[in-house]
Structure formats: structure tokens, C-alpha cells
Short mmCIF file of C-alpha atoms and ligand atoms in Angstrom, two decimals:
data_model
loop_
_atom_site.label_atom_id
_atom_site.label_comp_id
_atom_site.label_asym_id
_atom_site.label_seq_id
_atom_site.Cartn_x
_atom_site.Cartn_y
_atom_site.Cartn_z
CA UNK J 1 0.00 0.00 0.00
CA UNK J 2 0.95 3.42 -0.65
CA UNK J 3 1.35 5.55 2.39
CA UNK J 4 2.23 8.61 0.62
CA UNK J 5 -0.02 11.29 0.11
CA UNK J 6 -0.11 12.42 -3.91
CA UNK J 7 1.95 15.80 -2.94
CA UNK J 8 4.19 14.07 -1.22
CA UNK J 9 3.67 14.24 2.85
CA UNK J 10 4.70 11.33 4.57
CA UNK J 11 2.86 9.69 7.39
CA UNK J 12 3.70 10.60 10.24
CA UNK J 13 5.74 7.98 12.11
CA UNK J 14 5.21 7.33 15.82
CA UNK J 15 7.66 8.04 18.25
CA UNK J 16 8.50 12.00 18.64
CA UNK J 17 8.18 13.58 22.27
CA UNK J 18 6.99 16.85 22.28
CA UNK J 19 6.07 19.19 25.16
CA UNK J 20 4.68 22.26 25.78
CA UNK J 21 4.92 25.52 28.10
CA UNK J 22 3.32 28.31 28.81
CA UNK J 23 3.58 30.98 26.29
CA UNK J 24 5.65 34.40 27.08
CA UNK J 25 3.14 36.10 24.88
CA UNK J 26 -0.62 35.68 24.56
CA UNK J 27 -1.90 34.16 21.43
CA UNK J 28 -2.89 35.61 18.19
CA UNK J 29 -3.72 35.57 14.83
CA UNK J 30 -6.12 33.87 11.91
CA UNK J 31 -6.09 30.63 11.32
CA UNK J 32 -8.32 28.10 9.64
CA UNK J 33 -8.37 23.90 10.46
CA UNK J 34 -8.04 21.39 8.63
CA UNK J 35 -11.17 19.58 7.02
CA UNK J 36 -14.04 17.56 8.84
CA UNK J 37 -13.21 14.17 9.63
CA UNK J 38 -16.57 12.56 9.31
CA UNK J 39 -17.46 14.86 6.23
CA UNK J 40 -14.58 13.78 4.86
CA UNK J 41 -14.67 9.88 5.10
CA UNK J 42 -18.25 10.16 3.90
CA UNK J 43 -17.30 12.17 1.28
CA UNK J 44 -14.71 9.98 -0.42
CA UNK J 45 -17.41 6.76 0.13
CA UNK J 46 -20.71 8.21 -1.05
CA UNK J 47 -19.00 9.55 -4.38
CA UNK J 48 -17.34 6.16 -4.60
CA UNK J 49 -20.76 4.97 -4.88
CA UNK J 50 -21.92 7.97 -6.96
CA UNK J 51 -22.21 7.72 -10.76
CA UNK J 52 -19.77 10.75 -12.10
CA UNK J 53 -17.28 12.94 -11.10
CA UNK J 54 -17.21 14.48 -7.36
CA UNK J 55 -14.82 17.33 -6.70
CA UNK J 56 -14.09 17.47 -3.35
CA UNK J 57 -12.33 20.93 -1.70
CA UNK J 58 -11.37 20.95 1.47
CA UNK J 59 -10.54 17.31 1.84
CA UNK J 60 -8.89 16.31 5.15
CA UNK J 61 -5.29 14.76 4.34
CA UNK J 62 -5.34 13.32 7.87
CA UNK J 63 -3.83 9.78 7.45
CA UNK J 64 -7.45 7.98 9.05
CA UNK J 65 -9.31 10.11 5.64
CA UNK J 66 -6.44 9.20 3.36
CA UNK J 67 -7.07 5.26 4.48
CA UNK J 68 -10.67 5.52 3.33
CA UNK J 69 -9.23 7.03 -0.21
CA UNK J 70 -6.85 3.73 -0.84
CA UNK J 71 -9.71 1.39 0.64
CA UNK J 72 -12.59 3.23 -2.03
CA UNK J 73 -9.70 2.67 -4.76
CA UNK J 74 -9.10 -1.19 -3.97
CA UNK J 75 -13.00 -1.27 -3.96
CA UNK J 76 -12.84 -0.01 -7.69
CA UNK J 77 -13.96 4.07 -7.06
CA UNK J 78 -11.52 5.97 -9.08
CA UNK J 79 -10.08 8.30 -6.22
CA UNK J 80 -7.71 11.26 -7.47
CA UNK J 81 -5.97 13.80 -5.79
CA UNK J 82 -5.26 17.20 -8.21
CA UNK J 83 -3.65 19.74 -5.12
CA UNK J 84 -3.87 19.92 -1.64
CA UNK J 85 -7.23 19.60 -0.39
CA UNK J 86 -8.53 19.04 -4.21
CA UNK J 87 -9.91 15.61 -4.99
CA UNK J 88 -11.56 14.04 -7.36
CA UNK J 89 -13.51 10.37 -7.46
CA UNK J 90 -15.24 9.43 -10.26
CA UNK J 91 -17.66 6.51 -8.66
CA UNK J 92 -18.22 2.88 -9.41
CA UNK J 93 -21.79 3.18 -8.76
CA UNK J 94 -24.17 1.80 -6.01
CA UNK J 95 -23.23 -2.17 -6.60
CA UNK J 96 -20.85 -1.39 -8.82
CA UNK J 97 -17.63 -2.21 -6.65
CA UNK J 98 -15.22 -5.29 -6.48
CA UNK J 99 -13.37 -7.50 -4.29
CA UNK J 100 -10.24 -5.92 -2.90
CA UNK J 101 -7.16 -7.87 -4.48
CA UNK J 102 -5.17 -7.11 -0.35
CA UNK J 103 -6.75 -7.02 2.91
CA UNK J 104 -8.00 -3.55 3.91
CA UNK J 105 -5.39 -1.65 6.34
CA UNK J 106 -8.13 1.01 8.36
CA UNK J 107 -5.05 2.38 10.24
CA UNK J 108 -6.26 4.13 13.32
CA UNK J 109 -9.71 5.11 12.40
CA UNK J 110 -12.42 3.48 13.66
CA UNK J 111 -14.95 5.64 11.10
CA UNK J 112 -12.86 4.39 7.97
CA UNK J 113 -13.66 0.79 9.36
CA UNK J 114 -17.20 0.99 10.80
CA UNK J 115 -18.45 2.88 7.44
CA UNK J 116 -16.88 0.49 5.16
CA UNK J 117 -18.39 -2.39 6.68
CA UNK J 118 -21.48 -1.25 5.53
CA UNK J 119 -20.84 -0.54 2.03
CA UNK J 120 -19.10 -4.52 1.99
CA UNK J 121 -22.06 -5.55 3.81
CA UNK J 122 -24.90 -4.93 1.12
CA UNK J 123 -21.96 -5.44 -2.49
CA UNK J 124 -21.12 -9.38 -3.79
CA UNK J 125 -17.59 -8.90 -2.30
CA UNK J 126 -15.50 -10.57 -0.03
CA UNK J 127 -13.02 -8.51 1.65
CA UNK J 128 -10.85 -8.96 4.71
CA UNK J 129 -9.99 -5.30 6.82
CA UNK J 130 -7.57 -4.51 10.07
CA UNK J 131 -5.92 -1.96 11.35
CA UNK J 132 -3.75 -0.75 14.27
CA UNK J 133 -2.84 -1.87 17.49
CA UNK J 134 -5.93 0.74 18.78
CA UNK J 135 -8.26 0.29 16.15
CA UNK J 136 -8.04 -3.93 16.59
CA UNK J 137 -9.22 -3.20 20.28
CA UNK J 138 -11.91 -1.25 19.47
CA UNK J 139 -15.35 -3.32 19.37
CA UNK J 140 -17.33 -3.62 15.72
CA UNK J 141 -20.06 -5.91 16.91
CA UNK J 142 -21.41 -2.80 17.19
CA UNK J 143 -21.59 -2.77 13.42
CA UNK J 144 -21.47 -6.48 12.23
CA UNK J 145 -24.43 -7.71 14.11
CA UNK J 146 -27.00 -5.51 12.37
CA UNK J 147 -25.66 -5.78 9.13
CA UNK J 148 -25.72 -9.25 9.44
CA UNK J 149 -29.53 -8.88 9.12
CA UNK J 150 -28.98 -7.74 5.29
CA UNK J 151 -27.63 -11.04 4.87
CA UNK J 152 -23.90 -10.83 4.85
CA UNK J 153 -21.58 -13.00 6.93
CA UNK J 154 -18.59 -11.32 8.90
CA UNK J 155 -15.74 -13.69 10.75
CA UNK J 156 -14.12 -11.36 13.24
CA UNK J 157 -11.75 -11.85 16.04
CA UNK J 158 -12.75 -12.97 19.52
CA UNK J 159 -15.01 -9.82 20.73
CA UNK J 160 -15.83 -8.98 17.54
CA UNK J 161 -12.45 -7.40 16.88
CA UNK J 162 -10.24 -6.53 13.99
CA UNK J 163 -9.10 -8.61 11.55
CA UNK J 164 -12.39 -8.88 9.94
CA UNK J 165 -13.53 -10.68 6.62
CA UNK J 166 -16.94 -10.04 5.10
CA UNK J 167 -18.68 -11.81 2.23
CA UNK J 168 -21.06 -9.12 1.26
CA UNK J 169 -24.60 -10.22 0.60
CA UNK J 170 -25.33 -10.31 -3.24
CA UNK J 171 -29.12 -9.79 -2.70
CA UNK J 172 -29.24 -7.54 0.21
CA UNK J 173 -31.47 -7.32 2.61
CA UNK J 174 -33.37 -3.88 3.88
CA UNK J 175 -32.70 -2.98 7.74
CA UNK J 176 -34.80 -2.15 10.63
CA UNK J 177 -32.98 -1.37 13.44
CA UNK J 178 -32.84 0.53 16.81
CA UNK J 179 -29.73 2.03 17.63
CA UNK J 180 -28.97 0.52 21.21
CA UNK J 181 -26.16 3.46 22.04
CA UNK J 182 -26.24 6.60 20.16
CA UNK J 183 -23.25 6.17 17.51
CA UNK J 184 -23.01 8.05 14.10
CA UNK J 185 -20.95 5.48 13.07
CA UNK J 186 -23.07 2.52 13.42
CA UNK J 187 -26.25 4.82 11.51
CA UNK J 188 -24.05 5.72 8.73
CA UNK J 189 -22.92 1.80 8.30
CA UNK J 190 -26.49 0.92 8.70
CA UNK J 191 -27.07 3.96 5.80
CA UNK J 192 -24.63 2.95 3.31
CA UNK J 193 -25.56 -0.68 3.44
CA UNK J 194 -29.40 0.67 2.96
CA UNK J 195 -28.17 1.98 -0.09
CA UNK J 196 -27.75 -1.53 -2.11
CA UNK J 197 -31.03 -3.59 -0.37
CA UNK J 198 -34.05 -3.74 -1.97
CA UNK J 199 -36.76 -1.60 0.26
CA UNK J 200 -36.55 1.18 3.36
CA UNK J 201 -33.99 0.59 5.60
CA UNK J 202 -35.19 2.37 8.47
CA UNK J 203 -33.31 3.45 12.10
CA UNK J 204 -34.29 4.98 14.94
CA UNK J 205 -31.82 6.55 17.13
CA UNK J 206 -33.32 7.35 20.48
CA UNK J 207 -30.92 10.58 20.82
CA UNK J 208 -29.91 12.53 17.53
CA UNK J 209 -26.36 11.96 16.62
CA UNK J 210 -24.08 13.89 13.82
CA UNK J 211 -26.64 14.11 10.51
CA UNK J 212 -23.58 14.44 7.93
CA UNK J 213 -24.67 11.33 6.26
CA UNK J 214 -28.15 11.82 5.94
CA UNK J 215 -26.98 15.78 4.30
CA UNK J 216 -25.09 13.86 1.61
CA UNK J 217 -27.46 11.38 0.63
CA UNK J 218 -29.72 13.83 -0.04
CA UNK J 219 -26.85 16.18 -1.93
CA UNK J 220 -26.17 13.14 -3.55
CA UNK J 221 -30.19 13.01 -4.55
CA UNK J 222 -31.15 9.81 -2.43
CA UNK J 223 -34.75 10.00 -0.97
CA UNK J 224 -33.92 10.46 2.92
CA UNK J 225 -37.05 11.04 5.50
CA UNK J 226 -35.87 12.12 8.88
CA UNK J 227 -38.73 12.20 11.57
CA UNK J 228 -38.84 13.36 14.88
CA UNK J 229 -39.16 10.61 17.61
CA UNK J 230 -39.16 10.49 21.02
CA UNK J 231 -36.15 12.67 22.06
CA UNK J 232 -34.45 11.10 18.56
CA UNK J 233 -35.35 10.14 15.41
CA UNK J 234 -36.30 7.97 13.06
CA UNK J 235 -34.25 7.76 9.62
CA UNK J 236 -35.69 6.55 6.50
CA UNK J 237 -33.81 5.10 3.42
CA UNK J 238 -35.27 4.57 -0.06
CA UNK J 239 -32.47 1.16 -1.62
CA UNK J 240 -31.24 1.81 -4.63
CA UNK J 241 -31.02 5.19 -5.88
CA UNK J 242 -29.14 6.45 -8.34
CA UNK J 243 -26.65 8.61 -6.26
CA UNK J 244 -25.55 11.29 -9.02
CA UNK J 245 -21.98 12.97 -8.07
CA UNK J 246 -22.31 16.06 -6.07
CA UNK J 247 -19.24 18.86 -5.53
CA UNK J 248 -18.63 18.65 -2.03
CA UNK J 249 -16.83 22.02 -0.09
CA UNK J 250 -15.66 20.10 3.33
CA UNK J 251 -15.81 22.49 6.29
CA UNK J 252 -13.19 23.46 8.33
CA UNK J 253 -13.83 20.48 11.20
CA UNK J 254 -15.06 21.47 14.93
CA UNK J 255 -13.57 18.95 16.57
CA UNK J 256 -10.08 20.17 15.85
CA UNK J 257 -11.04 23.46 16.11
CA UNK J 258 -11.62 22.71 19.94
CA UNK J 259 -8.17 22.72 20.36
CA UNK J 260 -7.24 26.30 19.29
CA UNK J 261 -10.32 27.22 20.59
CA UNK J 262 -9.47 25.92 24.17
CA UNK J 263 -5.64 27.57 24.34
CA UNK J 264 -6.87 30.96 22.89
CA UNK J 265 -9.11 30.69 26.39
CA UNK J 266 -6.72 29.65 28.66
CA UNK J 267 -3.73 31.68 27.66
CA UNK J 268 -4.31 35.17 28.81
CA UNK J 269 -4.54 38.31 26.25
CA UNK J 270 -5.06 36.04 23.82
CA UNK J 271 -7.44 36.72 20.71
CA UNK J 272 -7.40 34.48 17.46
CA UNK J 273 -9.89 33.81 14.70
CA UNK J 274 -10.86 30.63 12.90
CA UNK J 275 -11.63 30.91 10.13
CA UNK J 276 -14.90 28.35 8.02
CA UNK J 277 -15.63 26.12 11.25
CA UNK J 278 -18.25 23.98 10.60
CA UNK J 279 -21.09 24.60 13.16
CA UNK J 280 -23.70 22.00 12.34
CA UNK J 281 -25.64 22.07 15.58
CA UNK J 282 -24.95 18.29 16.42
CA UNK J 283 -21.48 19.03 16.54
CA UNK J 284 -21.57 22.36 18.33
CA UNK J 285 -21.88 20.96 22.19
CA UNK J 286 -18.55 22.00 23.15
CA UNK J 287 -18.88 26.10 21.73
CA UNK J 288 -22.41 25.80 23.37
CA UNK J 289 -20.49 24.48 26.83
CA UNK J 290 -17.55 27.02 26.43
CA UNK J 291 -19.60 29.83 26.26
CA UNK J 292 -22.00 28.45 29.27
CA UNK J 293 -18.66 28.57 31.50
CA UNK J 294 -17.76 32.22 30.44
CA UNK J 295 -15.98 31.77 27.11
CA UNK J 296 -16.02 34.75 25.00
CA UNK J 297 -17.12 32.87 21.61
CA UNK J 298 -18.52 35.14 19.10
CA UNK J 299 -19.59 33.51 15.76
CA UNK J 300 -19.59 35.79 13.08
CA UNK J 301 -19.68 35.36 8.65
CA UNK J 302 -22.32 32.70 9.13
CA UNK J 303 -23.00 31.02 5.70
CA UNK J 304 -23.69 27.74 4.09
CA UNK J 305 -21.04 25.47 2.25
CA UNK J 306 -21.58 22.29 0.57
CA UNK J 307 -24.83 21.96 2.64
CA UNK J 308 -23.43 22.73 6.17
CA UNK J 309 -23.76 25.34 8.15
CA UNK J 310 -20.20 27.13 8.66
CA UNK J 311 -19.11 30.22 10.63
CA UNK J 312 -15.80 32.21 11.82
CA UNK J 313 -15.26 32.32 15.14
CA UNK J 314 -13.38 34.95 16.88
CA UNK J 315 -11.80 33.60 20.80
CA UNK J 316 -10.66 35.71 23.34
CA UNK J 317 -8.93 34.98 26.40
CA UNK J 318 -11.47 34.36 29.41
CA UNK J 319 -12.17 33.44 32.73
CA UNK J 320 -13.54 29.98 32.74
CA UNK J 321 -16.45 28.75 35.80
CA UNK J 322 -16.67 25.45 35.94
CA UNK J 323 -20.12 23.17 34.77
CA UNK J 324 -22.59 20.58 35.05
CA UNK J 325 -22.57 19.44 31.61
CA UNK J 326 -25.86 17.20 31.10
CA UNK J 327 -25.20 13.64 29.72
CA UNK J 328 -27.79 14.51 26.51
CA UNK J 329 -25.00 16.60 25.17
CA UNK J 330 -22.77 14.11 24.86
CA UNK J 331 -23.37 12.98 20.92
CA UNK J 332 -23.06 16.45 20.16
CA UNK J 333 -19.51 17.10 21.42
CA UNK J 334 -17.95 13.27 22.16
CA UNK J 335 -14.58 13.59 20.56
CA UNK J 336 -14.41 16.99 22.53
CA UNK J 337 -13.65 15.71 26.07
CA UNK J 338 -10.67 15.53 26.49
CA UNK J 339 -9.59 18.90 25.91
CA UNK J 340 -13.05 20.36 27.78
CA UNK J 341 -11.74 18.37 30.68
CA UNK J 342 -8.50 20.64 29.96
CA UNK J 343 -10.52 23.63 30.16
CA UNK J 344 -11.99 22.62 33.26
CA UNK J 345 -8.94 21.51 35.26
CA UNK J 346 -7.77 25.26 34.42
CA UNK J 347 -11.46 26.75 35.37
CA UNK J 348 -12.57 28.40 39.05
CA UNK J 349 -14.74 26.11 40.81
CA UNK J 350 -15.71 21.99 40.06
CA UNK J 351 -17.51 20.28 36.70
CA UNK J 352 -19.02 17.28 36.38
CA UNK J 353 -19.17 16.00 32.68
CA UNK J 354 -22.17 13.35 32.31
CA UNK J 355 -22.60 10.15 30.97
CA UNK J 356 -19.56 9.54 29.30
CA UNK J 357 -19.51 5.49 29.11
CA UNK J 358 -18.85 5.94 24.95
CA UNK J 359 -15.25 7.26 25.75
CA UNK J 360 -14.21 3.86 27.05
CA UNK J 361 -14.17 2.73 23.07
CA UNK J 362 -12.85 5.13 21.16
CA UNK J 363 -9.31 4.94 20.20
CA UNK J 364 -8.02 5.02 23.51
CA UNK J 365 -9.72 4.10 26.38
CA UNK J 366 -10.57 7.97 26.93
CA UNK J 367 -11.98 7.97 30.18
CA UNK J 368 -9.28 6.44 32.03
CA UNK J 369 -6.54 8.45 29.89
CA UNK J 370 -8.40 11.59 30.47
CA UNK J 371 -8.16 10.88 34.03
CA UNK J 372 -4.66 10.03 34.11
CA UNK J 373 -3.86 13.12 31.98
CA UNK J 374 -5.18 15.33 34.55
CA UNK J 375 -4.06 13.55 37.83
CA UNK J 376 -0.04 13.32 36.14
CA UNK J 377 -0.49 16.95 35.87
CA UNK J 378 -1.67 17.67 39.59
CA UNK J 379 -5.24 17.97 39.16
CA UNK J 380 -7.85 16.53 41.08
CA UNK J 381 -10.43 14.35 39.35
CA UNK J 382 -12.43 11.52 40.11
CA UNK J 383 -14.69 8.70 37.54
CA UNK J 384 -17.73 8.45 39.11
CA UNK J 385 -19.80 5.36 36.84
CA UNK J 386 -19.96 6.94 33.51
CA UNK J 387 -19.44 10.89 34.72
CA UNK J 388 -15.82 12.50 35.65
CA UNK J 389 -15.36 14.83 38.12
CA UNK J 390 -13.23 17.74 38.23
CA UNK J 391 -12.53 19.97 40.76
CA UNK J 392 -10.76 22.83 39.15
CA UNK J 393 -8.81 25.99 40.34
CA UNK J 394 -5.75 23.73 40.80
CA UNK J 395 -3.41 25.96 42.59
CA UNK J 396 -0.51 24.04 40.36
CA UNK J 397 -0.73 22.60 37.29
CA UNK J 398 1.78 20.90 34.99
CA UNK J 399 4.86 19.09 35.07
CA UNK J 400 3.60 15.59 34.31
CA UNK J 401 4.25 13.20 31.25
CA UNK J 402 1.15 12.25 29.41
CA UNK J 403 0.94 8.80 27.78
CA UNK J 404 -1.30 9.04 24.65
CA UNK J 405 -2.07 5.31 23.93
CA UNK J 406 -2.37 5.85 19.98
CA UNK J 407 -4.64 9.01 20.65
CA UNK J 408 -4.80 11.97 18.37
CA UNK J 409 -6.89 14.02 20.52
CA UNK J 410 -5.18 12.94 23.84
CA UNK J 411 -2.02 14.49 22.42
CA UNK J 412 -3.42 17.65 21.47
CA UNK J 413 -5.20 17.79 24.62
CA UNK J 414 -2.40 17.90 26.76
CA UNK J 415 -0.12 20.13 24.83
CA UNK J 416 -2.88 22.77 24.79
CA UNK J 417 -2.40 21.90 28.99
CA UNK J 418 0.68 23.12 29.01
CA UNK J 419 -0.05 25.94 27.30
CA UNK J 420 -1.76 27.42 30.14
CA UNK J 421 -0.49 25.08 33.07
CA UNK J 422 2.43 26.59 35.50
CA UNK J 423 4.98 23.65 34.56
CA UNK J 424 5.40 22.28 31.28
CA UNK J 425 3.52 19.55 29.50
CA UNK J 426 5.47 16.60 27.62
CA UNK J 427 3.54 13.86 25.81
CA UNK J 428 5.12 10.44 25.13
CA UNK J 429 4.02 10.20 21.50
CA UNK J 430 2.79 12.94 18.90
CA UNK J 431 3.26 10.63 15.61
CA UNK J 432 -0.99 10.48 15.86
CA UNK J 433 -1.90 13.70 15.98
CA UNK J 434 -1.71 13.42 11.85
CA UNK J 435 -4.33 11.12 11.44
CA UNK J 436 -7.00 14.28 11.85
CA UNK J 437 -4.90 17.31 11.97
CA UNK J 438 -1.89 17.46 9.89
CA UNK J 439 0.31 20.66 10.77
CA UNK J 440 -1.23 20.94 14.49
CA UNK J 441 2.12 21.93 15.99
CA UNK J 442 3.16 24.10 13.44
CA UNK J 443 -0.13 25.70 13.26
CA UNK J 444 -0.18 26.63 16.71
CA UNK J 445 3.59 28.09 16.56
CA UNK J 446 2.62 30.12 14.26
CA UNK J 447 -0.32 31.25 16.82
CA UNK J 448 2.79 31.65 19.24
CA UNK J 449 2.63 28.55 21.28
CA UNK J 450 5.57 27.36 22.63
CA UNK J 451 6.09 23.59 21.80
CA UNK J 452 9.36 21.90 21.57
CA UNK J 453 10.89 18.21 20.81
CA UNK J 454 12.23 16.83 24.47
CA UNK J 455 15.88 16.59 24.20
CA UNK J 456 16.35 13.01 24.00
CA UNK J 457 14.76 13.52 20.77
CA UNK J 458 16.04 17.15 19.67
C1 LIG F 1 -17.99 9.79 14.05
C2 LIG F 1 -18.82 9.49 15.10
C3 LIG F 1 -18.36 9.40 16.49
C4 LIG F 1 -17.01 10.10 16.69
C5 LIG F 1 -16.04 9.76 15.62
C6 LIG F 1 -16.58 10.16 14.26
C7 LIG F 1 -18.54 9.79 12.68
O1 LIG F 1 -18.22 8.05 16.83
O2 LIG F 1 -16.47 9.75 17.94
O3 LIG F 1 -14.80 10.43 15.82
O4 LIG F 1 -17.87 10.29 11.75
O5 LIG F 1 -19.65 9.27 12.51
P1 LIG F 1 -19.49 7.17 17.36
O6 LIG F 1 -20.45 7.09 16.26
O7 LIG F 1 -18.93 5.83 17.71
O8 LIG F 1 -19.98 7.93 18.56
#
């Protein structure tokens, strides 16, 4: 497999120590992220399925996005990149893809793998995926048990675990399912697979989670129904459309904005702006909790691109009061913990972050690193069943070395730490941090942050 991007950025390669102190001057300047994660994954797969050319702008060139681009090309998509950020895929069509001549390497992400299953699920394909050390602990019953329902048959590792193989069904079956913990992922497989069965597949999520894929099938021209149940919904799927290709503009993605966002708070005097953030309201839970504790978040240039709300948003340096963050919220901001755990360790006064049992799988187990994150720094914080306790106003903070266990966001979590903490912050590992944002470090240099190699490694 190639692991070189077409413009010629290698992967990053595990290993460097980094760490990071507080800044002599306050932060500042305009920046703009890299592109959505999830937009981006489903934007590569749903014009792999699409018949015609999709220009995508904006494309994240994270290594988990760039893993979905060589899976959709082993599946048969044409998938070309013209310049950074510029893509193109001409599609095979909705059961128009092959078998993969290799087994599919997912890398880290555990959307690249969940997401494919489906499309494998519902296409006459056999195809065998893993992935990294983190993604083969991560659980994909989730996944494989409802799609067995369309009539494919997955062999997976004891737990349900990566390695994986998948005969697709050749006559697939619609779905009916109820989503038993409120995952995006595990819609969107259900989704794509809906796309090649005969019939509505229909879901019903009993809390709303991230709508990107549900936006795209309908940019895409798929009939999609979305009704209002309960405190969720329920998500309708017409099987085989025609999905006709669709230029996609990929927003600048929220979930690494929260890093930014988060120093530019702690670091006093500081004032940046980011620039084309998406703000699709099931992603905005962490802005919405920011501002609650006394962030000074104004959105301004609100607009529309390819059929997602986006906005600038301008930070300034604030005085942060700790919060009682409900447990609803928790689809709408769950890749945002860590760092609002950051945020609160640094705030006056305690927070108590609700019902967050869904960090235990993601690629680390979050919870517990989250918590050990804090305490090697010197804060106090306590698990509590599935909520985490913080107590805040640390009188000293910093000084500890953070082990990131193959997570992205648990680097960038605790570099942003020692930002703002009295004593530096080092982190064991920052070779992740590229699968969803390439040029973090250098990013926030250029904002004026202060992070160096350790010196074993400089
Ligand atoms: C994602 C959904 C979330 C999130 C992940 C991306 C998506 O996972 O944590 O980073 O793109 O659908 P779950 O669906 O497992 O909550």
C-alpha cells in the first residue's frame, strides 16, 4: 500500500516527544483547520458509490481520511488527488464495486472501518480489513451484528475485533434497526448498506447523533425522510437510488477546532480567529459548553457550504467557571472531552461532565486516559460510573508526562495543557496527531505557542 499522500507528505511515524509551556506572549492571529473528519470519510465513500465525477475541496489529508481514499480505490472508485485539499472520485456506482485484491489496512480510524463495513455488507464482495494496534481493540459488533440482518456474513476476532472478513450479501437485505447506544458510526454503516437492499432501511436513534450522512445522501439526490421521535429520530432510506456525483466544499472540522479554541481561552490576552468552522448544531456541544462557562465565543460570517452550516469564530482569552454538563450533550460534542476536561482543570470552581460510558471505546480508552492526563499533571479528578469529576482551580498545574495510547486528541489535549499550566507539559508520543490534523504543531507556533521536541529527541 501506498502511504504517501499524492503531494508528497509522509505519514507521520510514531515516536516524537513533544512538550509544551506556557507561552511568554498571549496568542494571536487567523487561522483556519483542517477539514471535517466525518465529512470527509463520507465524502470519499458516497462519491465512490456515486455515478460521475465528485470534486471534493477541502478534503482532510489526515492519514485515518487518506485510508478511506486507498480502501474506495481497492473497492474499484476511481479516487484522485489534483492539489492539496482538491480531490476528485469518479464513482463505481451503487453495486458497482469489487473485491479488494489485499486485505483492507483502516489504520487508526475506527470511522474508515465501521463505514466500510457497511458498504461490503450490502456489495457481492469478499473482503478482509484490520488496522492498528488501537483500532483492533476497538469493538465492531457494534456494526457487524445488524448488518448481518442484510444477509452478509462477517468472521471477526474474539469480541468482535479486527481482523475482519466479510462476504457481502449479493441480494441484500433492507434494515430495521434501533440504535442501542447513540453512535453516528453505526447509523451511517447501517445507511450505506441501505443503499444496495431492496426496500426502506429504516433506524431509529433514540438521541440525535451527527446528521452528515443523511446531508449527503440527499446532496447526492437519495430519498432520505428524517422524523422526529421520542427525544431522537427515526431515519428513512429509499435502496437503490441512483446517487448522481455532487461537488462537495468540506468544512473546516469542529472537533479540531476545539483545540485552538481551548488555548486561545486559557492563555491570557489572547485573541485568534478561525476561520470556516463547521457549526452543524450536532457538533456544536462544546462552543455551546464554552460559552456556558464564560468563554467569549462570538460567531460571526455565518454562511452555508456544501450543505453545512459554517461560521468564523473569533476567541478571546477568558475566565472559565466550571459546569454541570448534562449527559444529553454528549453525541453532540464526544470527541471533545478531552480537551473540555482541559478547560476545566484550568477553570474556578468543580464540573461534572455526564454520561460519558462511549469514551471507554474510542481509540483510547478515553476515560481512564483523560483521568490520568489530569491527575499526572496535579489535578484533582475523580470517575464516578460513567461521569468524571473535576474539581478545578488547581493551585498548580503541569509538570507531568502524558501517555497518549495511539490518541490523536489525547495528544493535542495535553499540549494545549501546558499551554496554560504553571509547569510544562510533555507527551510520550505525537506521531498520531496526523491522522486528523496534519500541521497541528506548526499551526499553533505560528499562533505563538511554545512547543518543543524533548531533548532526548532534539
Ligand atoms: C464519528 C462518530 C463518532 C465520533 C467519531 C466520528 C462519525 O463516533 O467519535 O470520531 O464520523 O460518525 P461514534 O459514532 O462511535 O460515537
Amino acid at each position: 500500500m501506498n502511504l504517501e499522500t499524492p503531494h508528497g507528505r509522509q505519514f507521520p511515524r510514531p515516536g516524537a516527544s513533544l512538550r509544551a509551556r506556557r507561552a511568554i506572549a498571549p496568542l494571536r492571529g487567523r487561522i483556519a483547520v483542517p477539514g471535517d473528519k466525518s465529512i470527509s470519510h463520507r465524502a470519499l465513500m458516497f462519491a465512490g458509490l456515486a455515478i460521475g465525477e465528485t470534486r471534493i475541496t477541502g478534503l482532510l489529508e489526515g492519514e485515518d481520511v487518506l485510508r478511506t481514499a486507498v480502501a474506495m480505490r481497492a473497492l474499484g472508485a476511481h479516487v484522485l488527488c489534483d492539489a492539496p485539499g482538491i480531490w476528485r472520485v469518479i464513482g463505481a456506482g451503487i453495486g458497482g464495486l469489487h473485491s479488494p485484491e489485499d486485505v483492507l489496512d483502516m489504520g487508526n480510524s475506527g470511522t474508515a472501518a465501521r463505514l466500510l463495513c457497511g458498504i461490503l455488507a450490502s456489495h457481492d464482495i469478499f473482503a478482509v480489513m484490520t488496522g492498528d494496534a488501537s483500532l483492533r481493540r476497538r469493538p465492531m459488533r457494534r456494526v457487524i451484528d445488524p448488518l448481518a440482518a442484510c444477509g452478509a456474513v462477517f468472521a471477526a476476532r474474539a469480541g468482535g475485533r479486527l481482523p475482519l472478513a466479510v462476504t457481502g450479501a449479493a441480494d441484500a437485505l433492507p434494515l430495521s434497526y434501533r440504535l442501542p447506544v447513540a453512535s453516528a458510526q453505526v447509523k451511517s454503516a447501517l445507511l450505506l448498506a441501505g443503499l444496495n437492499a431492496r426496500g426502506i432501511t429504516e433506524i431509529e436513534e433514540p438521541e440525535p447523533t451527527r446528521d452528515h450522512s443523511e446531508n449527503m445522501l440527499r446532496h447526492f439526490g437519495a430519498a432520505v425522510s428524517v422524523i422526529p421521535h421520542g427525544h431522537g429520530k427515526l431515519v428513512r432510506l429509499h435502496g437503490q437510488p441512483e446517487l448522481m456525483a455532487a461537488d462537495i466544499v468540506v468544512p473546516g472540522d469542529p472537533s479540531s477546532a476545539a483545540f485552538p479554541i481551548v488555548a486561545a481561552l486559557l492563555v491570557p490576552g489572547s485573541r485568534i480567529v478561525i476561520e470556516g468552522v463547521g457549526l452543524n448544531p450536532l457538533r456544536t456541544g462544546l462552543v455551546a459548553t464554552l460559552i456556558e462557562m464564560g468563554a467569549d465565543i462570538v460567531i460571526t460570517n455565518r454562511r452555508e457550504a456544501g450543505g453545512e452550516p459554517v461560521g468564523d469564530l473569533v476567541v478571546s482569552a477568558s475566565s472559565l467557571q466550571g459546569s454541570d454538563v448534562p449527559a444529553e450533550r454528549a453525541p453532540s460534542m464526544i470527541d471533545e472531552y478531552p480537551i473540555l476536561a482541559v478547560a476545566c482543570a484550568l477553570a474556578r470552581g468543580p464540573s461534572r461532565l455526564r454520561g460519558l460510558g462511549e469514551l471507554r471505546v474510542k481509540e483510547s480508552d478515553r476515560l481512564a486516559a483523560t483521568l490520568a492526563m489530569l491527575r499526572v499533571n496535579g489535578a484533582t479528578v475523580e470517575v464516578e460510573g460513567d461521569d468524571m469529576i473535576i474539581a478545578g482551580g488547581a493551585n498548580r498545574l503541569g509538570g507531568g508526562r502524558v501517555i497518549t495510547h495511539m490518541d490523536h486528541r489525547l495528544a493535542m489535549s495535553a499540549l494545549v495543557m501546558g499551554l496554560a499550566a504553571d509547569a510544562p507539559v510533555a507527551i510520550d508520543d505525537a506521531g498520531f496527531i496526523d491522522t486528523s490534523f496534519p500541521g497541528f504543531v506548526d499551526l499553533m507556533r505560528g499562533l505563538g505557542a511554545v512547543i518543543e521536541p524533548m531533548e532526548e529527541d532534539a
